[in-house]
Amino acid sequence: MRFRQEVFADLGDDAVRAVFEEFAVGMRTVRELLAERGRQHHPAHRQRWQLAAAAEYVDGVVWLGGALETLPLASRALVRWREFVAAYVAGAEFGGLVAAVRRVREALDGVRYSIRIVDRTLEVDAADGTADYSATIADLFSRFGTRPPQPARQRPESDDMSQMEEQILDRVAAVHPDVFGQLGEFACNYENFAADAVLRFDREIQFYLTYLAFTRRVGGAMCLPHLASPGAPIHAEDAFDLALLTRRDRTDDTVVPNDFRLSGPERVLVVTGPNQGGKTTFARTVGQLVYFAALGCPVPARSACLPLPDRLFTHFERAEQATDPDGRLAEELVRIRDTLANATAGSVVILNESFSATGAADAVRMGRDVLDRIVEHGSIAVWVTFFDELARSGPATVSMVATTDPDDPSRRTYRIERRPADGEAHAVVLAERFGLTYDLVTARIASCG
């Protein structure tokens, strides 16, 4: 966790991140060139794509070695990587690759040939210094007011060669056997030219760069959390659901953050309150904080001190399946049983509206039994529920309530406050707002008669 946090801290510097992003772009180009090599069937053409990929690789690694020299790196991982790149670039193996790439490229750049069409026959020979008749003809016709010929349209390098182009290439190779022999020898000797360590680093740095790009795109304050030692308080300030940001209306900049804290004997956050008040979003937020923190990533909060769990268990409501012979309640009980059988003092458990498939009395009784087991294990837990009785289960539980606007109880604030459960679901207020109270409904029915 701390090892990765150090890397994220280094990449928080724009100049440092830009260097590794540039390196990642170069390595992506290498992979694209190698993929294009695999699509070619002509040997010389395939070998030329391999040379292009090797040249891109060499240029990228040499550039990276120079750029790393002046970067203010502090993380163990990137400091070691800088040392590795410096030694790798100075090594004999990489030096041999650089020399081979340069030698073959220079040889290919020196290839010159002429093409003649005689009696519908294509002849390819070495360049013999013959005048460029196309320029002579263009100059002649310019006397009659014609424009000079337009330059040839640039074709994408990935275009497949036509049969005529392949024949020309074969004949050019026959005219310059030494040069194309060097190309074939290079392709054989350097089929796997990239070092395994460089390839592995390229894959791993993508994890950091992609995560940072994602968080910048969705917005919101992010922080590197502190690691809570055993028995230390667990807390977060201005935490939010990162997934919610990806789904919000891009014209809506309002994201309501929330705080929470567990200290001393407190182990379980019991969240109650009205529907659509942000309770499930809060539970997801806590789960995300713990999960991303365990990965060593920045978390969606302004500041946080979080545990490093051995397991993260979740229990969210699932739709009942018609093919399930035991029903939803039995399925819930089995899942929770498995969770409790594997949870430890180092585990985190997220439960959302568990036991809603049964009556209130049975749900409260089962809920208390589960809470007792969680507290007995010493696990950290968040439980979203409609049953206020669970929020009063003892010193290990902390009651948190989804609040509404005091002036308009039908309007949710999406704030989750630490206070005793009040038992107000505000269902009556919503029914009145939408004309669904008993009196209003019966009045409408009577008027229709």
PDB file of C-alpha atoms in Angstrom, residues 100-375:
ATOM      1  CA  ALA A 100      22.221  -2.696 -35.255  1.00  0.00           C
ATOM      2  CA  VAL A 101      19.171  -0.456 -35.709  1.00  0.00           C
ATOM      3  CA  ARG A 102      21.324   2.451 -36.874  1.00  0.00           C
ATOM      4  CA  ARG A 103      23.357   0.292 -39.265  1.00  0.00           C
ATOM      5  CA  VAL A 104      20.353  -1.304 -40.971  1.00  0.00           C
ATOM      6  CA  ARG A 105      18.390   1.958 -41.179  1.00  0.00           C
ATOM      7  CA  GLU A 106      21.312   3.745 -42.794  1.00  0.00           C
ATOM      8  CA  ALA A 107      21.736   0.895 -45.258  1.00  0.00           C
ATOM      9  CA  LEU A 108      18.053   0.989 -46.227  1.00  0.00           C
ATOM     10  CA  ASP A 109      18.094   4.774 -46.517  1.00  0.00           C
ATOM     11  CA  GLY A 110      20.901   4.452 -49.050  1.00  0.00           C
ATOM     12  CA  VAL A 111      18.964   2.157 -51.373  1.00  0.00           C
ATOM     13  CA  ARG A 112      18.283   3.760 -54.761  1.00  0.00           C
ATOM     14  CA  TYR A 113      16.700   2.072 -57.773  1.00  0.00           C
ATOM     15  CA  SER A 114      15.095   2.873 -61.105  1.00  0.00           C
ATOM     16  CA  ILE A 115      11.916   1.533 -62.662  1.00  0.00           C
ATOM     17  CA  ARG A 116      11.328   1.272 -66.394  1.00  0.00           C
ATOM     18  CA  ILE A 117       8.273   0.037 -68.260  1.00  0.00           C
ATOM     19  CA  VAL A 118       9.276  -1.516 -71.582  1.00  0.00           C
ATOM     20  CA  ASP A 119       6.622  -3.208 -73.748  1.00  0.00           C
ATOM     21  CA  ARG A 120       4.341  -3.631 -70.738  1.00  0.00           C
ATOM     22  CA  THR A 121       7.228  -5.215 -68.827  1.00  0.00           C
ATOM     23  CA  LEU A 122       8.422  -3.817 -65.492  1.00  0.00           C
ATOM     24  CA  GLU A 123      12.192  -3.588 -65.126  1.00  0.00           C
ATOM     25  CA  VAL A 124      13.904  -2.697 -61.818  1.00  0.00           C
ATOM     26  CA  ASP A 125      17.607  -1.837 -61.742  1.00  0.00           C
ATOM     27  CA  ALA A 126      20.033   0.019 -59.534  1.00  0.00           C
ATOM     28  CA  ALA A 127      19.884   3.783 -59.904  1.00  0.00           C
ATOM     29  CA  ASP A 128      22.096   4.750 -62.832  1.00  0.00           C
ATOM     30  CA  GLY A 129      21.916   8.534 -62.732  1.00  0.00           C
ATOM     31  CA  THR A 130      19.456   8.739 -65.612  1.00  0.00           C
ATOM     32  CA  ALA A 131      17.661  12.084 -65.847  1.00  0.00           C
ATOM     33  CA  ASP A 132      14.257  12.425 -64.173  1.00  0.00           C
ATOM     34  CA  TYR A 133      12.057  12.608 -67.272  1.00  0.00           C
ATOM     35  CA  SER A 134       8.964  13.469 -65.239  1.00  0.00           C
ATOM     36  CA  ALA A 135      10.609  16.764 -64.249  1.00  0.00           C
ATOM     37  CA  THR A 136      11.670  17.411 -67.860  1.00  0.00           C
ATOM     38  CA  ILE A 137       8.146  16.798 -69.175  1.00  0.00           C
ATOM     39  CA  ALA A 138       6.585  18.980 -66.480  1.00  0.00           C
ATOM     40  CA  ASP A 139       8.975  21.790 -67.381  1.00  0.00           C
ATOM     41  CA  LEU A 140       8.088  21.433 -71.065  1.00  0.00           C
ATOM     42  CA  PHE A 141       4.338  21.633 -70.506  1.00  0.00           C
ATOM     43  CA  SER A 142       4.693  24.584 -68.163  1.00  0.00           C
ATOM     44  CA  ARG A 143       5.432  26.715 -71.260  1.00  0.00           C
ATOM     45  CA  PHE A 144       1.814  26.191 -72.293  1.00  0.00           C
ATOM     46  CA  GLY A 145       0.436  27.499 -69.021  1.00  0.00           C
ATOM     47  CA  THR A 146      -0.162  24.174 -67.292  1.00  0.00           C
ATOM     48  CA  ARG A 147       0.330  23.897 -63.569  1.00  0.00           C
ATOM     49  CA  PRO A 148       3.135  21.782 -62.139  1.00  0.00           C
ATOM     50  CA  PRO A 149       2.075  18.278 -61.117  1.00  0.00           C
ATOM     51  CA  GLN A 150       0.655  17.848 -57.631  1.00  0.00           C
ATOM     52  CA  PRO A 151       2.841  15.933 -55.185  1.00  0.00           C
ATOM     53  CA  ALA A 152       1.897  12.293 -54.683  1.00  0.00           C
ATOM     54  CA  ARG A 153      -0.720  11.686 -52.018  1.00  0.00           C
ATOM     55  CA  GLN A 154       0.814  10.333 -48.853  1.00  0.00           C
ATOM     56  CA  ARG A 155      -0.420   6.826 -48.159  1.00  0.00           C
ATOM     57  CA  PRO A 156      -0.822   5.447 -44.648  1.00  0.00           C
ATOM     58  CA  GLU A 157       2.115   3.262 -43.699  1.00  0.00           C
ATOM     59  CA  SER A 158      -0.262   0.505 -42.678  1.00  0.00           C
ATOM     60  CA  ASP A 159      -1.555   0.033 -46.234  1.00  0.00           C
ATOM     61  CA  ASP A 160      -1.001  -3.474 -47.552  1.00  0.00           C
ATOM     62  CA  MET A 161       1.230  -3.753 -50.564  1.00  0.00           C
ATOM     63  CA  SER A 162      -0.267  -4.591 -53.917  1.00  0.00           C
ATOM     64  CA  GLN A 163       1.064  -7.452 -56.002  1.00  0.00           C
ATOM     65  CA  MET A 164       2.956  -4.994 -58.189  1.00  0.00           C
ATOM     66  CA  GLU A 165       4.580  -3.366 -55.163  1.00  0.00           C
ATOM     67  CA  GLU A 166       5.603  -6.784 -53.848  1.00  0.00           C
ATOM     68  CA  GLN A 167       7.198  -7.618 -57.203  1.00  0.00           C
ATOM     69  CA  ILE A 168       9.063  -4.315 -57.172  1.00  0.00           C
ATOM     70  CA  LEU A 169      10.260  -5.005 -53.615  1.00  0.00           C
ATOM     71  CA  ASP A 170      11.444  -8.477 -54.578  1.00  0.00           C
ATOM     72  CA  ARG A 171      13.435  -7.069 -57.486  1.00  0.00           C
ATOM     73  CA  VAL A 172      14.888  -4.235 -55.403  1.00  0.00           C
ATOM     74  CA  ALA A 173      15.990  -6.827 -52.832  1.00  0.00           C
ATOM     75  CA  ALA A 174      17.622  -8.809 -55.640  1.00  0.00           C
ATOM     76  CA  VAL A 175      19.484  -5.690 -56.802  1.00  0.00           C
ATOM     77  CA  HIS A 176      20.661  -4.906 -53.227  1.00  0.00           C
ATOM     78  CA  PRO A 177      21.159  -8.330 -51.645  1.00  0.00           C
ATOM     79  CA  ASP A 178      23.628  -7.117 -49.012  1.00  0.00           C
ATOM     80  CA  VAL A 179      21.241  -4.490 -47.606  1.00  0.00           C
ATOM     81  CA  PHE A 180      18.252  -6.798 -47.443  1.00  0.00           C
ATOM     82  CA  GLY A 181      20.478  -9.524 -46.062  1.00  0.00           C
ATOM     83  CA  GLN A 182      21.278  -7.171 -43.166  1.00  0.00           C
ATOM     84  CA  LEU A 183      17.557  -6.541 -42.683  1.00  0.00           C
ATOM     85  CA  GLY A 184      16.808 -10.267 -42.542  1.00  0.00           C
ATOM     86  CA  GLU A 185      19.698 -10.897 -40.155  1.00  0.00           C
ATOM     87  CA  PHE A 186      18.456  -8.096 -37.874  1.00  0.00           C
ATOM     88  CA  ALA A 187      14.936  -9.526 -37.846  1.00  0.00           C
ATOM     89  CA  CYS A 188      16.310 -12.940 -36.895  1.00  0.00           C
ATOM     90  CA  ASN A 189      18.709 -11.714 -34.198  1.00  0.00           C
ATOM     91  CA  TYR A 190      16.329  -9.203 -32.615  1.00  0.00           C
ATOM     92  CA  GLU A 191      12.941 -10.846 -32.920  1.00  0.00           C
ATOM     93  CA  ASN A 192      12.332 -10.100 -29.215  1.00  0.00           C
ATOM     94  CA  PHE A 193      14.318  -6.901 -28.849  1.00  0.00           C
ATOM     95  CA  ALA A 194      12.495  -5.358 -25.855  1.00  0.00           C
ATOM     96  CA  ALA A 195      13.795  -6.198 -22.370  1.00  0.00           C
ATOM     97  CA  ASP A 196      11.328  -8.061 -20.147  1.00  0.00           C
ATOM     98  CA  ALA A 197      11.806  -5.481 -17.381  1.00  0.00           C
ATOM     99  CA  VAL A 198      10.871  -2.637 -19.738  1.00  0.00           C
ATOM    100  CA  LEU A 199       7.766  -4.451 -20.947  1.00  0.00           C
ATOM    101  CA  ARG A 200       6.709  -5.226 -17.386  1.00  0.00           C
ATOM    102  CA  PHE A 201       7.275  -1.636 -16.270  1.00  0.00           C
ATOM    103  CA  ASP A 202       5.236  -0.352 -19.209  1.00  0.00           C
ATOM    104  CA  ARG A 203       2.275  -2.517 -18.164  1.00  0.00           C
ATOM    105  CA  GLU A 204       2.549  -1.564 -14.501  1.00  0.00           C
ATOM    106  CA  ILE A 205       2.947   2.193 -14.966  1.00  0.00           C
ATOM    107  CA  GLN A 206      -0.229   2.125 -17.076  1.00  0.00           C
ATOM    108  CA  PHE A 207      -2.157   1.219 -13.914  1.00  0.00           C
ATOM    109  CA  TYR A 208      -1.058   4.441 -12.210  1.00  0.00           C
ATOM    110  CA  LEU A 209      -1.423   6.692 -15.240  1.00  0.00           C
ATOM    111  CA  THR A 210      -4.868   5.334 -16.165  1.00  0.00           C
ATOM    112  CA  TYR A 211      -6.181   5.693 -12.621  1.00  0.00           C
ATOM    113  CA  LEU A 212      -4.935   9.279 -12.374  1.00  0.00           C
ATOM    114  CA  ALA A 213      -6.384  10.134 -15.791  1.00  0.00           C
ATOM    115  CA  PHE A 214      -9.740   8.685 -14.703  1.00  0.00           C
ATOM    116  CA  THR A 215      -9.851  10.680 -11.468  1.00  0.00           C
ATOM    117  CA  ARG A 216      -8.899  13.891 -13.286  1.00  0.00           C
ATOM    118  CA  ARG A 217     -11.644  13.299 -15.830  1.00  0.00           C
ATOM    119  CA  VAL A 218     -14.450  12.713 -13.332  1.00  0.00           C
ATOM    120  CA  GLY A 219     -13.254  15.413 -10.898  1.00  0.00           C
ATOM    121  CA  GLY A 220     -13.568  15.584  -7.127  1.00  0.00           C
ATOM    122  CA  ALA A 221     -11.002  15.959  -4.355  1.00  0.00           C
ATOM    123  CA  MET A 222      -8.683  12.960  -3.957  1.00  0.00           C
ATOM    124  CA  CYS A 223      -6.149  12.192  -1.242  1.00  0.00           C
ATOM    125  CA  LEU A 224      -3.605   9.554  -0.303  1.00  0.00           C
ATOM    126  CA  PRO A 225      -5.010   8.094   2.935  1.00  0.00           C
ATOM    127  CA  HIS A 226      -3.090   7.357   6.097  1.00  0.00           C
ATOM    128  CA  LEU A 227      -2.949   3.742   7.214  1.00  0.00           C
ATOM    129  CA  ALA A 228      -4.783   3.212  10.509  1.00  0.00           C
ATOM    130  CA  SER A 229      -2.850   1.110  12.987  1.00  0.00           C
ATOM    131  CA  PRO A 230      -4.820  -1.473  15.027  1.00  0.00           C
ATOM    132  CA  GLY A 231      -7.088   0.281  17.511  1.00  0.00           C
ATOM    133  CA  ALA A 232      -6.556   3.737  15.958  1.00  0.00           C
ATOM    134  CA  PRO A 233      -9.553   5.860  14.860  1.00  0.00           C
ATOM    135  CA  ILE A 234     -10.854   5.337  11.334  1.00  0.00           C
ATOM    136  CA  HIS A 235     -12.238   8.401   9.607  1.00  0.00           C
ATOM    137  CA  ALA A 236     -12.749  10.280   6.355  1.00  0.00           C
ATOM    138  CA  GLU A 237     -13.656  13.884   5.604  1.00  0.00           C
ATOM    139  CA  ASP A 238     -15.612  15.042   2.553  1.00  0.00           C
ATOM    140  CA  ALA A 239     -15.790  11.526   1.142  1.00  0.00           C
ATOM    141  CA  PHE A 240     -17.915  10.822  -1.940  1.00  0.00           C
ATOM    142  CA  ASP A 241     -18.934   8.014  -4.275  1.00  0.00           C
ATOM    143  CA  LEU A 242     -16.496   8.005  -7.197  1.00  0.00           C
ATOM    144  CA  ALA A 243     -18.874   5.916  -9.313  1.00  0.00           C
ATOM    145  CA  LEU A 244     -21.594   8.531  -8.812  1.00  0.00           C
ATOM    146  CA  LEU A 245     -19.407  11.133 -10.515  1.00  0.00           C
ATOM    147  CA  THR A 246     -19.176   8.986 -13.637  1.00  0.00           C
ATOM    148  CA  ARG A 247     -22.968   8.872 -13.957  1.00  0.00           C
ATOM    149  CA  ARG A 248     -23.925  12.403 -13.020  1.00  0.00           C
ATOM    150  CA  ASP A 249     -25.228  14.976 -15.455  1.00  0.00           C
ATOM    151  CA  ARG A 250     -22.156  16.820 -16.728  1.00  0.00           C
ATOM    152  CA  THR A 251     -23.979  20.137 -16.219  1.00  0.00           C
ATOM    153  CA  ASP A 252     -24.499  19.298 -12.530  1.00  0.00           C
ATOM    154  CA  ASP A 253     -21.436  20.104 -10.433  1.00  0.00           C
ATOM    155  CA  THR A 254     -23.135  19.332  -7.109  1.00  0.00           C
ATOM    156  CA  VAL A 255     -21.701  16.305  -5.343  1.00  0.00           C
ATOM    157  CA  VAL A 256     -22.546  16.057  -1.660  1.00  0.00           C
ATOM    158  CA  PRO A 257     -19.631  14.687   0.402  1.00  0.00           C
ATOM    159  CA  ASN A 258     -19.959  13.109   3.829  1.00  0.00           C
ATOM    160  CA  ASP A 259     -17.806  12.392   6.873  1.00  0.00           C
ATOM    161  CA  PHE A 260     -17.593   9.413   9.192  1.00  0.00           C
ATOM    162  CA  ARG A 261     -15.517   8.334  12.167  1.00  0.00           C
ATOM    163  CA  LEU A 262     -15.069   5.195  14.269  1.00  0.00           C
ATOM    164  CA  SER A 263     -12.968   5.362  17.426  1.00  0.00           C
ATOM    165  CA  GLY A 264     -12.525   3.432  20.644  1.00  0.00           C
ATOM    166  CA  PRO A 265     -14.976   0.521  20.871  1.00  0.00           C
ATOM    167  CA  GLU A 266     -16.977   1.679  17.822  1.00  0.00           C
ATOM    168  CA  ARG A 267     -16.977  -0.860  14.997  1.00  0.00           C
ATOM    169  CA  VAL A 268     -20.244  -0.523  13.045  1.00  0.00           C
ATOM    170  CA  LEU A 269     -21.886   2.418  11.248  1.00  0.00           C
ATOM    171  CA  VAL A 270     -25.658   1.833  11.163  1.00  0.00           C
ATOM    172  CA  VAL A 271     -27.232   4.142   8.573  1.00  0.00           C
ATOM    173  CA  THR A 272     -30.966   4.848   8.672  1.00  0.00           C
ATOM    174  CA  GLY A 273     -33.310   7.443   7.197  1.00  0.00           C
ATOM    175  CA  PRO A 274     -35.757   7.951   4.342  1.00  0.00           C
ATOM    176  CA  ASN A 275     -35.589   6.354   0.918  1.00  0.00           C
ATOM    177  CA  GLN A 276     -33.544   8.108  -1.757  1.00  0.00           C
ATOM    178  CA  GLY A 277     -31.593   9.928   0.933  1.00  0.00           C
ATOM    179  CA  GLY A 278     -28.127   8.727  -0.076  1.00  0.00           C
ATOM    180  CA  LYS A 279     -27.753   5.778   2.320  1.00  0.00           C
ATOM    181  CA  THR A 280     -26.702   3.221  -0.304  1.00  0.00           C
ATOM    182  CA  THR A 281     -24.395   5.757  -1.930  1.00  0.00           C
ATOM    183  CA  PHE A 282     -22.762   6.318   1.460  1.00  0.00           C
ATOM    184  CA  ALA A 283     -22.229   2.557   1.894  1.00  0.00           C
ATOM    185  CA  ARG A 284     -20.630   2.359  -1.565  1.00  0.00           C
ATOM    186  CA  THR A 285     -18.436   5.319  -0.651  1.00  0.00           C
ATOM    187  CA  VAL A 286     -17.036   3.588   2.422  1.00  0.00           C
ATOM    188  CA  GLY A 287     -16.422   0.413   0.432  1.00  0.00           C
ATOM    189  CA  GLN A 288     -14.599   2.347  -2.281  1.00  0.00           C
ATOM    190  CA  LEU A 289     -12.438   4.160   0.245  1.00  0.00           C
ATOM    191  CA  VAL A 290     -11.304   0.903   1.846  1.00  0.00           C
ATOM    192  CA  TYR A 291     -10.814  -0.892  -1.477  1.00  0.00           C
ATOM    193  CA  PHE A 292      -8.830   1.848  -3.214  1.00  0.00           C
ATOM    194  CA  ALA A 293      -6.792   2.484  -0.075  1.00  0.00           C
ATOM    195  CA  ALA A 294      -5.836  -1.202   0.070  1.00  0.00           C
ATOM    196  CA  LEU A 295      -4.600  -0.903  -3.541  1.00  0.00           C
ATOM    197  CA  GLY A 296      -2.423   2.047  -2.536  1.00  0.00           C
ATOM    198  CA  CYS A 297      -4.456   4.455  -4.692  1.00  0.00           C
ATOM    199  CA  PRO A 298      -5.720   7.964  -3.957  1.00  0.00           C
ATOM    200  CA  VAL A 299      -9.232   7.771  -2.498  1.00  0.00           C
ATOM    201  CA  PRO A 300     -12.307   9.994  -3.067  1.00  0.00           C
ATOM    202  CA  ALA A 301     -12.044  12.156   0.060  1.00  0.00           C
ATOM    203  CA  ARG A 302     -10.337  15.334   1.234  1.00  0.00           C
ATOM    204  CA  SER A 303      -8.539  13.422   4.010  1.00  0.00           C
ATOM    205  CA  ALA A 304      -8.797   9.889   5.381  1.00  0.00           C
ATOM    206  CA  CYS A 305      -7.271   7.382   7.766  1.00  0.00           C
ATOM    207  CA  LEU A 306      -8.345   3.871   6.784  1.00  0.00           C
ATOM    208  CA  PRO A 307      -7.666   0.243   7.693  1.00  0.00           C
ATOM    209  CA  LEU A 308      -5.859  -2.268   5.520  1.00  0.00           C
ATOM    210  CA  PRO A 309      -8.385  -5.146   5.502  1.00  0.00           C
ATOM    211  CA  ASP A 310      -7.657  -8.804   4.954  1.00  0.00           C
ATOM    212  CA  ARG A 311     -11.038  -9.164   3.188  1.00  0.00           C
ATOM    213  CA  LEU A 312     -13.785  -6.821   2.025  1.00  0.00           C
ATOM    214  CA  PHE A 313     -17.252  -8.418   2.174  1.00  0.00           C
ATOM    215  CA  THR A 314     -20.375  -6.903   0.616  1.00  0.00           C
ATOM    216  CA  HIS A 315     -24.019  -7.853   0.943  1.00  0.00           C
ATOM    217  CA  PHE A 316     -26.315  -5.834  -1.317  1.00  0.00           C
ATOM    218  CA  GLU A 317     -29.892  -6.727  -2.063  1.00  0.00           C
ATOM    219  CA  ARG A 318     -30.476  -8.939  -5.098  1.00  0.00           C
ATOM    220  CA  ALA A 319     -33.683  -9.342  -7.073  1.00  0.00           C
ATOM    221  CA  GLU A 320     -35.551 -12.543  -6.317  1.00  0.00           C
ATOM    222  CA  GLN A 321     -35.232 -15.221  -8.982  1.00  0.00           C
ATOM    223  CA  ALA A 322     -38.368 -17.163  -9.969  1.00  0.00           C
ATOM    224  CA  THR A 323     -36.223 -20.281 -10.371  1.00  0.00           C
ATOM    225  CA  ASP A 324     -34.870 -20.076  -6.804  1.00  0.00           C
ATOM    226  CA  PRO A 325     -36.750 -22.731  -4.787  1.00  0.00           C
ATOM    227  CA  ASP A 326     -35.702 -21.315  -1.409  1.00  0.00           C
ATOM    228  CA  GLY A 327     -36.658 -17.649  -1.910  1.00  0.00           C
ATOM    229  CA  ARG A 328     -34.735 -14.426  -1.390  1.00  0.00           C
ATOM    230  CA  LEU A 329     -34.540 -14.591   2.415  1.00  0.00           C
ATOM    231  CA  ALA A 330     -32.872 -18.007   2.394  1.00  0.00           C
ATOM    232  CA  GLU A 331     -30.403 -16.770  -0.231  1.00  0.00           C
ATOM    233  CA  GLU A 332     -29.581 -13.745   1.951  1.00  0.00           C
ATOM    234  CA  LEU A 333     -29.063 -15.917   5.014  1.00  0.00           C
ATOM    235  CA  VAL A 334     -26.679 -18.216   3.155  1.00  0.00           C
ATOM    236  CA  ARG A 335     -24.609 -15.284   1.888  1.00  0.00           C
ATOM    237  CA  ILE A 336     -24.414 -13.657   5.328  1.00  0.00           C
ATOM    238  CA  ARG A 337     -23.552 -17.002   6.915  1.00  0.00           C
ATOM    239  CA  ASP A 338     -20.606 -17.361   4.532  1.00  0.00           C
ATOM    240  CA  THR A 339     -19.489 -13.803   5.310  1.00  0.00           C
ATOM    241  CA  LEU A 340     -19.590 -14.352   9.069  1.00  0.00           C
ATOM    242  CA  ALA A 341     -17.766 -17.663   8.726  1.00  0.00           C
ATOM    243  CA  ASN A 342     -14.814 -15.942   7.027  1.00  0.00           C
ATOM    244  CA  ALA A 343     -14.771 -12.475   8.606  1.00  0.00           C
ATOM    245  CA  THR A 344     -11.996 -11.598  11.064  1.00  0.00           C
ATOM    246  CA  ALA A 345     -10.946  -8.608  13.143  1.00  0.00           C
ATOM    247  CA  GLY A 346      -9.168  -7.345  10.051  1.00  0.00           C
ATOM    248  CA  SER A 347     -12.201  -7.551   7.744  1.00  0.00           C
ATOM    249  CA  VAL A 348     -14.593  -4.870   6.501  1.00  0.00           C
ATOM    250  CA  VAL A 349     -18.257  -5.741   5.892  1.00  0.00           C
ATOM    251  CA  ILE A 350     -20.735  -3.629   3.875  1.00  0.00           C
ATOM    252  CA  LEU A 351     -24.423  -4.580   4.220  1.00  0.00           C
ATOM    253  CA  ASN A 352     -27.227  -2.808   2.405  1.00  0.00           C
ATOM    254  CA  GLU A 353     -30.889  -3.319   3.405  1.00  0.00           C
ATOM    255  CA  SER A 354     -30.369  -6.922   4.456  1.00  0.00           C
ATOM    256  CA  PHE A 355     -33.420  -8.974   5.543  1.00  0.00           C
ATOM    257  CA  SER A 356     -35.888  -6.624   3.841  1.00  0.00           C
ATOM    258  CA  ALA A 357     -37.592  -9.727   2.416  1.00  0.00           C
ATOM    259  CA  THR A 358     -39.116 -10.674   5.778  1.00  0.00           C
ATOM    260  CA  GLY A 359     -41.249  -9.054   8.493  1.00  0.00           C
ATOM    261  CA  ALA A 360     -39.896  -6.260  10.697  1.00  0.00           C
ATOM    262  CA  ALA A 361     -39.774  -8.284  13.920  1.00  0.00           C
ATOM    263  CA  ASP A 362     -37.884 -11.186  12.338  1.00  0.00           C
ATOM    264  CA  ALA A 363     -35.567  -8.814  10.470  1.00  0.00           C
ATOM    265  CA  VAL A 364     -34.657  -6.952  13.666  1.00  0.00           C
ATOM    266  CA  ARG A 365     -34.007 -10.194  15.555  1.00  0.00           C
ATOM    267  CA  MET A 366     -31.799 -11.615  12.799  1.00  0.00           C
ATOM    268  CA  GLY A 367     -30.108  -8.260  12.331  1.00  0.00           C
ATOM    269  CA  ARG A 368     -29.148  -8.072  15.989  1.00  0.00           C
ATOM    270  CA  ASP A 369     -27.728 -11.589  15.855  1.00  0.00           C
ATOM    271  CA  VAL A 370     -25.611 -10.647  12.835  1.00  0.00           C
ATOM    272  CA  LEU A 371     -24.461  -7.403  14.469  1.00  0.00           C
ATOM    273  CA  ASP A 372     -23.436  -9.290  17.587  1.00  0.00           C
ATOM    274  CA  ARG A 373     -21.367 -11.685  15.471  1.00  0.00           C
ATOM    275  CA  ILE A 374     -19.687  -8.798  13.613  1.00  0.00           C
ATOM    276  CA  VAL A 375     -18.830  -7.062  16.892  1.00  0.00           C
TER     277      VAL A 375
END
